[in-house]
Short mmCIF file of C-alpha atoms in Angstrom, two decimals:
data_model
loop_
_atom_site.label_atom_id
_atom_site.label_comp_id
_atom_site.label_asym_id
_atom_site.label_seq_id
_atom_site.Cartn_x
_atom_site.Cartn_y
_atom_site.Cartn_z
CA MET A 1 103.98 103.29 122.93
CA ARG A 2 106.07 100.26 122.03
CA GLU A 3 107.70 99.85 118.65
CA ASN A 4 105.35 98.33 116.02
CA HIS A 5 102.35 98.71 118.33
CA PRO A 6 99.68 101.35 117.72
CA SER A 7 98.99 103.78 120.52
CA ARG A 8 95.63 103.48 122.25
CA GLU A 9 94.25 106.34 120.17
CA GLU A 10 95.38 104.66 116.93
CA ILE A 11 93.48 101.41 117.54
CA ARG A 12 90.68 101.21 114.97
CA LEU A 13 87.53 99.16 115.32
CA GLU A 14 87.70 97.76 111.80
CA ASN A 15 91.24 96.44 112.42
CA VAL A 16 90.18 94.81 115.70
CA LEU A 17 87.16 93.14 114.13
CA ALA A 18 89.12 91.99 111.08
CA ALA A 19 91.84 90.50 113.29
CA LEU A 20 89.38 88.72 115.55
CA GLY A 21 87.42 87.32 112.61
CA ASN A 22 90.00 84.53 112.38
CA PRO A 23 89.46 81.54 114.70
CA MET A 24 93.17 81.09 115.44
CA ARG A 25 93.51 84.70 116.52
CA MET A 26 90.28 84.53 118.56
CA THR A 27 91.72 81.46 120.27
CA VAL A 28 94.82 83.46 121.20
CA VAL A 29 92.70 86.28 122.63
CA SER A 30 90.63 83.79 124.62
CA ILE A 31 93.79 82.36 126.16
CA LEU A 32 95.34 85.77 126.83
CA ALA A 33 92.14 86.93 128.53
CA ASP A 34 93.48 85.30 131.71
CA GLY A 35 95.56 88.47 132.11
CA GLY A 36 98.95 86.79 132.02
CA GLU A 37 101.86 86.76 129.63
CA HIS A 38 102.36 83.71 127.46
CA THR A 39 105.22 82.69 125.21
CA CYS A 40 104.47 82.63 121.51
CA GLY A 41 105.19 78.93 121.26
CA SER A 42 102.76 77.94 124.00
CA LEU A 43 99.53 79.21 122.49
CA LEU A 44 98.75 77.32 119.28
CA LYS A 45 100.12 73.81 119.11
CA GLY A 46 101.07 72.28 115.77
CA VAL A 47 101.08 75.58 113.86
CA SER A 48 104.15 76.54 111.82
CA LYS A 49 106.34 79.40 113.00
CA SER A 50 105.67 81.39 109.82
CA THR A 51 101.91 81.12 110.37
CA LEU A 52 102.27 82.12 114.03
CA THR A 53 104.41 85.11 113.03
CA HIS A 54 101.67 86.26 110.68
CA HIS A 55 98.98 85.97 113.37
CA TRP A 56 101.12 87.81 115.96
CA ARG A 57 101.69 90.65 113.47
CA VAL A 58 97.96 91.02 112.72
CA LEU A 59 97.07 91.02 116.43
CA ARG A 60 99.91 93.40 117.32
CA GLU A 61 99.21 95.86 114.51
CA GLY A 62 95.49 95.72 115.29
CA GLY A 63 96.24 96.89 118.84
CA ILE A 64 94.97 93.68 120.42
CA ILE A 65 98.18 92.32 121.95
CA TRP A 66 101.47 93.48 123.38
CA GLN A 67 104.45 91.52 122.12
CA LYS A 68 107.78 91.88 123.88
CA PRO A 69 111.06 90.00 123.60
CA SER A 70 112.13 87.77 126.47
CA GLY A 71 115.29 85.81 125.81
CA ARG A 72 114.79 83.64 122.74
CA GLU A 73 110.99 83.94 122.88
CA ASN A 74 108.44 86.69 122.68
CA LEU A 75 105.87 87.19 125.41
CA LEU A 76 102.31 88.04 124.42
CA SER A 77 99.68 89.74 126.54
CA LEU A 78 96.24 91.16 125.85
CA ARG A 79 95.80 94.93 125.65
CA ARG A 80 92.57 94.72 127.63
CA ASP A 81 92.81 98.20 129.18
CA ASP A 82 93.35 99.82 125.79
CA LEU A 83 90.59 97.83 124.09
CA ASP A 84 88.13 98.49 126.93
CA ALA A 85 88.92 102.20 126.83
CA ARG A 86 88.47 102.43 123.05
CA PHE A 87 85.49 100.06 122.66
CA PRO A 88 83.75 99.49 126.02
CA GLY A 89 82.16 96.06 126.29
CA LEU A 90 83.40 94.77 122.92
CA LEU A 91 86.02 92.39 124.23
CA ASP A 92 83.75 91.03 126.97
CA SER A 93 80.99 90.43 124.40
CA LEU A 94 83.32 88.56 122.06
CA LEU A 95 84.79 86.45 124.85
CA SER A 96 81.33 85.64 126.18
CA ALA A 97 80.22 84.56 122.71
CA THR A 98 83.17 82.18 122.45
CA GLU A 99 82.14 80.54 125.73
CA HIS A 100 78.44 80.19 124.93
CA ASP A 101 78.43 79.14 121.28
CA ALA A 102 79.08 75.42 120.73
CA LEU A 103 80.42 75.83 117.18
CA THR A 104 82.81 78.59 118.19
CA THR A 105 83.94 76.64 121.25
CA ALA A 106 84.62 73.55 119.13
CA THR A 107 86.66 75.60 116.67
CA LEU A 108 88.68 77.23 119.43
CA ASN A 109 89.33 73.86 121.09
CA ALA A 110 90.67 72.51 117.81
CA PHE A 111 93.46 75.11 117.95
CA HIS A 112 94.11 74.90 121.69
CA PRO A 113 92.89 71.63 123.21
CA LYS A 114 92.36 71.75 126.96
#
């Protein structure tokens, strides 16, 4: 287990759902679903550092992302294996919903234009 990250067994469904109930954080998860690592500053354009820090903390403490230092940045990645082990099918269902719902897609695109 990494510092300030819950172990797989400590990830709670209510924390995951609460964290992903925010469109900015759902946008981050949608981007991280590609399986790669992304720098903190590359995910949500035009958002203040203090706001980003808050969202990273909620996602990290909810067991949704890994956050690790890399030089002057932090790298973020999705804890897909842990989430799939704890709550099979949940992440895929949420990601599918973001792709197939026009209102959700519009909201996500507002935070991360393609």
